[in-house]
Short mmCIF file of N, CA, C and O in Angstrom, two decimals:
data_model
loop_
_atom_site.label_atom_id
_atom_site.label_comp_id
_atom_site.label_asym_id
_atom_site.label_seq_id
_atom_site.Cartn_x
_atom_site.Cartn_y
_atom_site.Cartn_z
N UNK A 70 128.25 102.88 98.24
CA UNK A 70 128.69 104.06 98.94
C UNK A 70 127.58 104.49 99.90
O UNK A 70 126.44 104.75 99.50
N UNK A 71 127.94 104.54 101.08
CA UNK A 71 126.62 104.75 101.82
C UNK A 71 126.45 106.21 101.91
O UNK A 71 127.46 106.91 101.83
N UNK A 72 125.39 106.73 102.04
CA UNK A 72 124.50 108.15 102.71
C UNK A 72 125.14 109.16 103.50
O UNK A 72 125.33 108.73 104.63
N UNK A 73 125.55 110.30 103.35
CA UNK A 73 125.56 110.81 104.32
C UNK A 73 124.46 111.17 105.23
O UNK A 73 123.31 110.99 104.84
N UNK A 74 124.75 111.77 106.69
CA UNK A 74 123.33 111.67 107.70
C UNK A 74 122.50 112.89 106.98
O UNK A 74 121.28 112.77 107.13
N UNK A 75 122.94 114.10 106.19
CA UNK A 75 121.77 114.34 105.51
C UNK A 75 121.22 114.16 104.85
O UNK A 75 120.09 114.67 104.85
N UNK A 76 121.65 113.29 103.78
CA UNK A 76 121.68 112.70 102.67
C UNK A 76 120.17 111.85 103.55
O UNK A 76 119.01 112.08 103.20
N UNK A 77 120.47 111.02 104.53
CA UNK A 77 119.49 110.28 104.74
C UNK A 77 118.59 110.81 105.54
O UNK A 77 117.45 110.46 105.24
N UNK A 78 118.67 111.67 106.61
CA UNK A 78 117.37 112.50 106.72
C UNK A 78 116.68 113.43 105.83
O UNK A 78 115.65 113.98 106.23
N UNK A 79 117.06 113.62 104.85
CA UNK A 79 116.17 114.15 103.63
C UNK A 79 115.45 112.99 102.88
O UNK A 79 114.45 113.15 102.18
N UNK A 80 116.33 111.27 103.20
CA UNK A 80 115.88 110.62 102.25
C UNK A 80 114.64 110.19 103.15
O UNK A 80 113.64 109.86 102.51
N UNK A 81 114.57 110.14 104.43
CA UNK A 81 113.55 109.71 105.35
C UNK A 81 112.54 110.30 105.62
O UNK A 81 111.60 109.67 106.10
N UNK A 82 112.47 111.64 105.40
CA UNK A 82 111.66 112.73 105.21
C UNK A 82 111.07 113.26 103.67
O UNK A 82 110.42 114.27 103.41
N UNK A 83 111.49 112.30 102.87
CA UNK A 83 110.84 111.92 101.57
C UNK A 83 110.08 110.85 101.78
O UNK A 83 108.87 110.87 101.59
N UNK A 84 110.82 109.69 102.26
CA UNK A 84 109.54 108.36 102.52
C UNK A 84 108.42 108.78 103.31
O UNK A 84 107.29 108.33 103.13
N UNK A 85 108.71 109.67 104.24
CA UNK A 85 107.29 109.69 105.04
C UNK A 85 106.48 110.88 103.96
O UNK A 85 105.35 110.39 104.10
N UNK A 86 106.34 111.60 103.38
CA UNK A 86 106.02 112.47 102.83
C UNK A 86 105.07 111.78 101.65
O UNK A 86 103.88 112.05 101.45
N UNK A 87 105.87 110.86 100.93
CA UNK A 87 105.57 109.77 100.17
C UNK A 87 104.65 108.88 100.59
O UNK A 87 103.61 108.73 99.94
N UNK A 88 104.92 108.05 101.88
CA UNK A 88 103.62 107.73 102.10
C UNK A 88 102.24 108.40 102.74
O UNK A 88 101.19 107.76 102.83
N UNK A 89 102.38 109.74 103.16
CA UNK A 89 101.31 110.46 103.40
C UNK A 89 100.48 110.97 102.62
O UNK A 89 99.39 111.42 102.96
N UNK A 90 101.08 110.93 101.15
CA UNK A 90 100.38 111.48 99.68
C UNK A 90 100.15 110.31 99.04
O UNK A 90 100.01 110.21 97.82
N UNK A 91 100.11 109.48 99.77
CA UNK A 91 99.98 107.80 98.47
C UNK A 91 98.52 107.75 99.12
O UNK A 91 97.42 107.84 98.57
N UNK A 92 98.95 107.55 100.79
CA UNK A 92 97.80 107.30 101.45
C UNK A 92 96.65 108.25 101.43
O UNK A 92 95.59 107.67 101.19
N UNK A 93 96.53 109.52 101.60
CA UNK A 93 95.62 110.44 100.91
C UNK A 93 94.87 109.85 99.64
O UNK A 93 93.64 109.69 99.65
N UNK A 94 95.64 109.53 98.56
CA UNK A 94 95.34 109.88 97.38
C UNK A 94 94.65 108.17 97.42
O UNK A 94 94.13 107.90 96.34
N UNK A 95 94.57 107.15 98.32
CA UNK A 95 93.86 105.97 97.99
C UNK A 95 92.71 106.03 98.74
O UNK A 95 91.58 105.62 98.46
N UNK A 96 93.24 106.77 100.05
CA UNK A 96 91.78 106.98 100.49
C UNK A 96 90.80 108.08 99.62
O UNK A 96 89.59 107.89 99.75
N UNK A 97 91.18 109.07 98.86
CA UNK A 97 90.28 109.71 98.05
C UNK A 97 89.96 108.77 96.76
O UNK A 97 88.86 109.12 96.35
N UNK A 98 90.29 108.10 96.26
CA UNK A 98 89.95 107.16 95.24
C UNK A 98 89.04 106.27 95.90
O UNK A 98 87.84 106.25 95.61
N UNK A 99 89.61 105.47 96.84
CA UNK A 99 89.00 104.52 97.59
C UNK A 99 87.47 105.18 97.79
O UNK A 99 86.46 104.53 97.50
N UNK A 100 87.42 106.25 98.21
CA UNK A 100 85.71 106.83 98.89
C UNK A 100 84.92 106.99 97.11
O UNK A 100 83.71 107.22 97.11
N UNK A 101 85.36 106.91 96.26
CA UNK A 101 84.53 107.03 95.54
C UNK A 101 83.55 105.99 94.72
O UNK A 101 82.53 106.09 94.05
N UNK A 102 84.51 104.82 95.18
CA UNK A 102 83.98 103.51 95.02
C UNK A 102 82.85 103.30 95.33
O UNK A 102 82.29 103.85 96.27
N UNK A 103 82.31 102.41 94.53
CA UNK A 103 81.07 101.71 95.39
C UNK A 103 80.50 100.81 94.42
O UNK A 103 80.90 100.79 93.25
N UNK A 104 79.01 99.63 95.13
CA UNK A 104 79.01 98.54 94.69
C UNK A 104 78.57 99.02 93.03
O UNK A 104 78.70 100.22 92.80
N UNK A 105 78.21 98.39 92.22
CA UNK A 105 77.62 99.06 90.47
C UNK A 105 76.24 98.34 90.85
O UNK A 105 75.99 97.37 91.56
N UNK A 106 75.34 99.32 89.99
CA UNK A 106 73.96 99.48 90.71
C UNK A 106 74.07 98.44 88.88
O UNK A 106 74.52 98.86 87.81
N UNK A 107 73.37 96.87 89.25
CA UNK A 107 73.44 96.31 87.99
C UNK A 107 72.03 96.86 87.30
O UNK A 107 71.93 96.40 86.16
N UNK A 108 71.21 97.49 87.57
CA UNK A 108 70.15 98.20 87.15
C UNK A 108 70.05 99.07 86.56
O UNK A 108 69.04 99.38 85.93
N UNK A 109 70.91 99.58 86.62
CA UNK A 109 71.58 100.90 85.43
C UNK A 109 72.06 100.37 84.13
O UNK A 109 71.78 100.66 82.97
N UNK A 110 72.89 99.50 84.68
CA UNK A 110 73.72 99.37 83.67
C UNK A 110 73.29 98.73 82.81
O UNK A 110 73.86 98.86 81.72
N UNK A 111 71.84 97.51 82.90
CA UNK A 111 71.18 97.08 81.77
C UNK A 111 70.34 97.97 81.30
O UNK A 111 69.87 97.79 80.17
N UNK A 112 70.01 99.01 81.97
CA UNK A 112 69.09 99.87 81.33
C UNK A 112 69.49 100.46 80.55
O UNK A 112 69.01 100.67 79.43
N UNK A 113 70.94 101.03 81.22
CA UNK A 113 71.59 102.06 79.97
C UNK A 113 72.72 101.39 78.93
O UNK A 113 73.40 102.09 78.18
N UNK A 114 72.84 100.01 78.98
CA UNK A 114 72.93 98.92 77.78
C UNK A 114 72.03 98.46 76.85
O UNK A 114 72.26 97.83 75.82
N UNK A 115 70.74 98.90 77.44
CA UNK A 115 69.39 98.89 76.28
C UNK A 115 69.24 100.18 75.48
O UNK A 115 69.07 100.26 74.26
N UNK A 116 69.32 101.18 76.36
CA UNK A 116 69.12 102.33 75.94
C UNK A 116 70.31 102.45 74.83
O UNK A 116 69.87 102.34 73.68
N UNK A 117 71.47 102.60 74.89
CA UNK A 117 72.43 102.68 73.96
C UNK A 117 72.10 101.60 72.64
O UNK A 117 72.43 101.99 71.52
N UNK A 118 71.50 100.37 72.79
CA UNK A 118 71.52 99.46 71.80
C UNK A 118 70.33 100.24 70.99
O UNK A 118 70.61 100.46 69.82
N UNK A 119 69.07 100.67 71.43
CA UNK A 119 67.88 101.33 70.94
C UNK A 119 68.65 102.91 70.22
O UNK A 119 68.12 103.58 69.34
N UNK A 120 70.02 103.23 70.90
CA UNK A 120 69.74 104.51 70.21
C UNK A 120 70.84 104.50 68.94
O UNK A 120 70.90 105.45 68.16
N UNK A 121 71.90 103.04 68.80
CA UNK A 121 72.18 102.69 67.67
C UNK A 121 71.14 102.43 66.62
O UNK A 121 71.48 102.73 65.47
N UNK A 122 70.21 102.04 66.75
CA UNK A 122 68.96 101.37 66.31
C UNK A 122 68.18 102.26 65.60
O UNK A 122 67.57 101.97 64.57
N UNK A 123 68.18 103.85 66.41
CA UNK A 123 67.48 105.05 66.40
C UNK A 123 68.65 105.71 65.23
O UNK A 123 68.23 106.18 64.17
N UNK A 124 69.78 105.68 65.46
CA UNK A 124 70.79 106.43 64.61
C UNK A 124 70.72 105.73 63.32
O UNK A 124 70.64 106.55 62.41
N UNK A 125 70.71 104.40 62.85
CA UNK A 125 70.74 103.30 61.64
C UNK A 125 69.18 104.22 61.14
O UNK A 125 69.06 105.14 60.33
N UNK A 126 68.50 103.76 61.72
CA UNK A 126 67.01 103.78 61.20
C UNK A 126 66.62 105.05 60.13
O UNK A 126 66.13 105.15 59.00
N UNK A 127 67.38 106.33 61.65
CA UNK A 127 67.31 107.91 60.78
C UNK A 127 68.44 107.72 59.36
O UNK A 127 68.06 108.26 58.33
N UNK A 128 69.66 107.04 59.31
CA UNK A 128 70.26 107.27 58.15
C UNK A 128 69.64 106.54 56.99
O UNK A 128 69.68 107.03 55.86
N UNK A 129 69.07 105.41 57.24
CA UNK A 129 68.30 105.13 56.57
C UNK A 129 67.18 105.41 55.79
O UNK A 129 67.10 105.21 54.58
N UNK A 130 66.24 105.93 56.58
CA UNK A 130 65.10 107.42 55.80
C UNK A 130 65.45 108.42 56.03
O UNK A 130 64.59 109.27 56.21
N UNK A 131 67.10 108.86 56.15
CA UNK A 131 67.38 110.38 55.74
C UNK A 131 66.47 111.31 56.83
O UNK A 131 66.03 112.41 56.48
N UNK A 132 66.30 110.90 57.85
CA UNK A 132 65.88 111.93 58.26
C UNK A 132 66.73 112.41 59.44
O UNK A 132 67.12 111.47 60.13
N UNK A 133 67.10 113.61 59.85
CA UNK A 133 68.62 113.66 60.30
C UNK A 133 67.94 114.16 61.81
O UNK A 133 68.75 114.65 62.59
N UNK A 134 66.67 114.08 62.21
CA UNK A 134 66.55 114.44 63.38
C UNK A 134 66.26 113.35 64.32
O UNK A 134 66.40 113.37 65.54
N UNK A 135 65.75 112.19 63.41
CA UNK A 135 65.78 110.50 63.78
C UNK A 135 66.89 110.29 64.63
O UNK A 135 66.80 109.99 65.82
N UNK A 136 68.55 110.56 63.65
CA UNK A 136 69.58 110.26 63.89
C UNK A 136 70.12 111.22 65.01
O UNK A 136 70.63 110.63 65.96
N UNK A 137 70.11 112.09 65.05
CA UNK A 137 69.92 113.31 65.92
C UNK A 137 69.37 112.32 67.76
O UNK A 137 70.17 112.15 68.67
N UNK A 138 68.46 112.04 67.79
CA UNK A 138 67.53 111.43 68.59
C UNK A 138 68.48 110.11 69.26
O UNK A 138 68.65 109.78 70.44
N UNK A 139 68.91 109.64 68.23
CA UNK A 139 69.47 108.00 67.94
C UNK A 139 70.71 108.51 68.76
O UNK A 139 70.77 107.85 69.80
N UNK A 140 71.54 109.25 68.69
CA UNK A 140 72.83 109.67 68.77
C UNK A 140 72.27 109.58 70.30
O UNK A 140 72.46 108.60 71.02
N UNK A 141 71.63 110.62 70.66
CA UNK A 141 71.67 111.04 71.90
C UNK A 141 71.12 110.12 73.36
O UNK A 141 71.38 110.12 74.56
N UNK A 142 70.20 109.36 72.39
CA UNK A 142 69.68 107.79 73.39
C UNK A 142 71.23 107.29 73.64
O UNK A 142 71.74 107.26 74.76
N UNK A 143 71.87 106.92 72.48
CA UNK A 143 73.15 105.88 72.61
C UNK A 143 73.88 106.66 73.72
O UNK A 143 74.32 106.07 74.70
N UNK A 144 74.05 108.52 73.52
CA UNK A 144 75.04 108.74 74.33
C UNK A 144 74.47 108.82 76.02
O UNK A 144 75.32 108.64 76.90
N UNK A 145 73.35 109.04 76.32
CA UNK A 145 73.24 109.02 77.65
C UNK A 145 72.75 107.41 78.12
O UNK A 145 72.44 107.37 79.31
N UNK A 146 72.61 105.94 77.32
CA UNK A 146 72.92 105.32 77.56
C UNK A 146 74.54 104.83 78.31
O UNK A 146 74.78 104.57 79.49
N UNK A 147 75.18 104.82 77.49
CA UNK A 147 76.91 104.55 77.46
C UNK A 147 77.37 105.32 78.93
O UNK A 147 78.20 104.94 79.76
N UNK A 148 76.44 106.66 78.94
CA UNK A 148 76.69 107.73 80.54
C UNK A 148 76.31 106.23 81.17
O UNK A 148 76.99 105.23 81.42
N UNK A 149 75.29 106.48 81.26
CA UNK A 149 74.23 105.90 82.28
C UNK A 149 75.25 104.57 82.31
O UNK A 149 75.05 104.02 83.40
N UNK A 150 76.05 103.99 81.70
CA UNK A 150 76.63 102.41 82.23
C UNK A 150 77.94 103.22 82.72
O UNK A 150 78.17 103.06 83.92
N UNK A 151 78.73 103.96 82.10
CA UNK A 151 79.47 104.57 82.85
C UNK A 151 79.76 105.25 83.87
O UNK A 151 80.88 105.66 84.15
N UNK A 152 78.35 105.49 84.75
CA UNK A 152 78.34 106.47 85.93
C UNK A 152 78.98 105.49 87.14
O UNK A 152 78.71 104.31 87.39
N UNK A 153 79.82 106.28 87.73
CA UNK A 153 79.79 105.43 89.08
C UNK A 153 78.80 105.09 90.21
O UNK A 153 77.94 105.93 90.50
N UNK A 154 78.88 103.71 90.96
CA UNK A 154 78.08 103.17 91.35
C UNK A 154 77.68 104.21 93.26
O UNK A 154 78.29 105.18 93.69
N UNK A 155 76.93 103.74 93.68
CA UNK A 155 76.89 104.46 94.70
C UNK A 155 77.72 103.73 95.71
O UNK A 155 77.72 102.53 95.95
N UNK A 156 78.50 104.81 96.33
CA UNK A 156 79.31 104.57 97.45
C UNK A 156 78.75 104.53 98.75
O UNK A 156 77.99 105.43 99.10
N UNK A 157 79.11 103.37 99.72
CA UNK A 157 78.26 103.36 100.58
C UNK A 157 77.91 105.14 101.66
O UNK A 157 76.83 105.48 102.13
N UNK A 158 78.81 105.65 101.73
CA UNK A 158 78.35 106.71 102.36
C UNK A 158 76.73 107.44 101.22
O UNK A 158 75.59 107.50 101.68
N UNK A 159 76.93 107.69 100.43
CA UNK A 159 76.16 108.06 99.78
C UNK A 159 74.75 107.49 99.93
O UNK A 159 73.77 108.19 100.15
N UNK A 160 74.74 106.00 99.77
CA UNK A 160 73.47 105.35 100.30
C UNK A 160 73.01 105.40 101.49
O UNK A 160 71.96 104.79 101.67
N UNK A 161 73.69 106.19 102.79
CA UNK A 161 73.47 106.19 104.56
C UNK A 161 73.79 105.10 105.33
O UNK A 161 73.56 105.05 106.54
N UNK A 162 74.46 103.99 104.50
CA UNK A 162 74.60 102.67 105.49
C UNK A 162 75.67 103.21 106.65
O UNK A 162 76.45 104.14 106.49
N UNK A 163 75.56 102.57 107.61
CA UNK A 163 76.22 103.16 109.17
C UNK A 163 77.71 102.30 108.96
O UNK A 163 78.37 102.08 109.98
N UNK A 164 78.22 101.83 107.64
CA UNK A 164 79.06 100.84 107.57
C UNK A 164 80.28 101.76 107.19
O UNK A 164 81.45 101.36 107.20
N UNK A 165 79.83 103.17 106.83
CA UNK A 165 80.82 104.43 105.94
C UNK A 165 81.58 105.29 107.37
O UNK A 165 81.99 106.45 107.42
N UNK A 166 81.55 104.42 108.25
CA UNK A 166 81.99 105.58 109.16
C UNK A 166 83.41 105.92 109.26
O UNK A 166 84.17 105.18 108.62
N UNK A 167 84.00 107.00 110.00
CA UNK A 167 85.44 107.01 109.57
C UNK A 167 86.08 105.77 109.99
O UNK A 167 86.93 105.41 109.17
N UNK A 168 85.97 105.12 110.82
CA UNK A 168 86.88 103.92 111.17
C UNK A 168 86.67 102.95 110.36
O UNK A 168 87.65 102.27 110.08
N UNK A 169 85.59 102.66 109.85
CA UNK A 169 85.61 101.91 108.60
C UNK A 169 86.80 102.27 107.75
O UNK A 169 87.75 101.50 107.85
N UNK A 170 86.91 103.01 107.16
CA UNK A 170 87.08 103.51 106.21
C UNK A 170 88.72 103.72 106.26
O UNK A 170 89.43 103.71 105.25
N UNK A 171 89.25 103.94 107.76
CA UNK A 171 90.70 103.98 108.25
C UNK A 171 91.59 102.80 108.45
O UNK A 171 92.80 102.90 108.62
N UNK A 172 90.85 101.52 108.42
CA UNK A 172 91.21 100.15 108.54
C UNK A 172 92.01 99.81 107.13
O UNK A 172 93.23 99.77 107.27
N UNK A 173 91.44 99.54 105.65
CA UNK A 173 92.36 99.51 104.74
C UNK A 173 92.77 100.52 104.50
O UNK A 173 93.03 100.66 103.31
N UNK A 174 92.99 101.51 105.23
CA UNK A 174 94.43 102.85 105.16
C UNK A 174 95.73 102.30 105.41
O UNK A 174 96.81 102.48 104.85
N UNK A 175 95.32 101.44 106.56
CA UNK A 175 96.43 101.68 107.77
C UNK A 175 97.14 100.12 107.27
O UNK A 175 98.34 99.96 107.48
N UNK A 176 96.31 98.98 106.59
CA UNK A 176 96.41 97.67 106.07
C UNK A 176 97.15 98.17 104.86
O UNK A 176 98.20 97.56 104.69
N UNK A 177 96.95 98.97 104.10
CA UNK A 177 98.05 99.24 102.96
C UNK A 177 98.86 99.65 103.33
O UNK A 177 99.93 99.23 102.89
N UNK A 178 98.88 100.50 104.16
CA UNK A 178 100.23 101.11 104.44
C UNK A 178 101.13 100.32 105.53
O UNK A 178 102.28 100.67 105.81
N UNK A 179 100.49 99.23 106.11
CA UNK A 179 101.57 98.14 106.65
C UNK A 179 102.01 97.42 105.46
O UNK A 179 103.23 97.28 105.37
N UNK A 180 101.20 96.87 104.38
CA UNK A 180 101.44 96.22 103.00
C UNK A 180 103.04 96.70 102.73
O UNK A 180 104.10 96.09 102.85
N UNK A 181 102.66 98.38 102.24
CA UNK A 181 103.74 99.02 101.43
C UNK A 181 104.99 99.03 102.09
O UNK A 181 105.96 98.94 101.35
N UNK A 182 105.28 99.15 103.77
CA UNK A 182 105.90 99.51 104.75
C UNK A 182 106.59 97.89 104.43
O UNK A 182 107.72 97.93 103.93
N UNK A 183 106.11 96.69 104.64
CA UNK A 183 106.74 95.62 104.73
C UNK A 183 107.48 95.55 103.29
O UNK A 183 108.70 95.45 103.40
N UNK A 184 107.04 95.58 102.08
CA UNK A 184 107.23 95.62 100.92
C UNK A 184 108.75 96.49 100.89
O UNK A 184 109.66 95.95 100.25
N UNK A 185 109.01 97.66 101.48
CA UNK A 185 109.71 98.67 101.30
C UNK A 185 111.09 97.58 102.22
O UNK A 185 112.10 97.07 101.75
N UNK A 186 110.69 97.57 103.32
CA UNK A 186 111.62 96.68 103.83
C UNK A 186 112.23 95.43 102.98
O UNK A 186 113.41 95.33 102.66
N UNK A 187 111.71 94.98 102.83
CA UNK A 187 111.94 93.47 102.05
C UNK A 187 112.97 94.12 101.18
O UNK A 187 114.17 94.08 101.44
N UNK A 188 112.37 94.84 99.94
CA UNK A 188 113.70 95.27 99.15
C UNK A 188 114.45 96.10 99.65
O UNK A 188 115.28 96.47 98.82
N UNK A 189 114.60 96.77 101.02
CA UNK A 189 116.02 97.39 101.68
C UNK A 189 116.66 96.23 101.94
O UNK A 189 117.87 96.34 101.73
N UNK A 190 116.29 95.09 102.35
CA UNK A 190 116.77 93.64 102.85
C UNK A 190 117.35 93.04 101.80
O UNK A 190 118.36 92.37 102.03
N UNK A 191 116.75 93.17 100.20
CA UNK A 191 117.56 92.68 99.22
C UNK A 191 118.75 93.33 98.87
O UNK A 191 119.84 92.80 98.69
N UNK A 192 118.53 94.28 98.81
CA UNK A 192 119.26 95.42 98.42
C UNK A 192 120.69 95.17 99.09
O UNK A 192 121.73 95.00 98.45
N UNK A 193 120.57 95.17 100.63
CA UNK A 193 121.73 95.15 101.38
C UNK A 193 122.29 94.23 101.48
O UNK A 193 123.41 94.27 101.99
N UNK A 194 121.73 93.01 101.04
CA UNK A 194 122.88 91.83 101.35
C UNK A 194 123.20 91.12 100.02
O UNK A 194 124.02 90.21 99.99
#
C-alpha cells in the first residue's frame, strides 16, 4: 500500500533528521578517540598486578591497611589502562583540523545513504 504525500514528507523529514543525529553523535564519539598511549597501559598493568600482590600480602599478615594500600594500587592501575588514549587534537598535531575530521562524516554518511537505497531497491521489487 503505498504512502500518502504526507505520510511521506513526514517520512523524509524523519530520514534527514535521522541522519543529522547519527552523524552528530559519530562525530562526537569519533573526536574522542585516539591512538592508546601503550605506556600506560603496561604501567598501569604492573601497577594493578603489584596491588593484587599488595591486597594478598595484607590478608595474609592481617594487616588491613596493607590491603587497604593493595586495593587502591590495583584500582588506579585498572584506571590508568582504562583511560582513554590521547586524541589527536589534544596532542596539537595540525592533522585535527576541522576538515580532517569532516571527511569520514561525509564517507559514512555516503556509506549509510547507499546502504538505505539498496534496501529501498530490495524492498520494491
Amino acid at each position: 500500500m503505498p504512502l500518502s504525500e504526507h505520510e511521506q514528507r513526514l517520512l523524509e523529514e524523519m530520514e534527514r533528521n535521522l541522519y543529522q543525529n547519527d552523524a552528530d553523535f559519530v562525530a562526537t564519539v569519533a573526536g574522542r578517540r585516539g591512538k592508546p598511549n601503550y605506556r600506560l597501559i603496561v604501567i598501569g598493568a604492573l601497577l594493578a598486578v603489584a596491588g593484587v600482590a599488595a591486597l594478598v600480602a595484607g590478608v595474609i599478615v592481617q594487616q588491613p591497611l596493607v590491603g587497604v594500600v593493595g586495593f587502591g594500587l590495583m584500582l588506579g592501575g585498572v584506571l590508568m589502562v582504562l583511560s582513554p588514549g590521547r586524541s589527536a587534537a589534544e596532542s596539537g598535531t595540525p592533522s585535527a583540523s576541522a576538515g580532517a575530521r569532516r571527511a569520514p562524516r561525509s564517507s559514512w554518511m555516503t556509506t549509510m545513504n547507499e546502504r538505505w537505497e539498496r534496501r529501498q531497491d530490495e524492498r520494491g521489487e
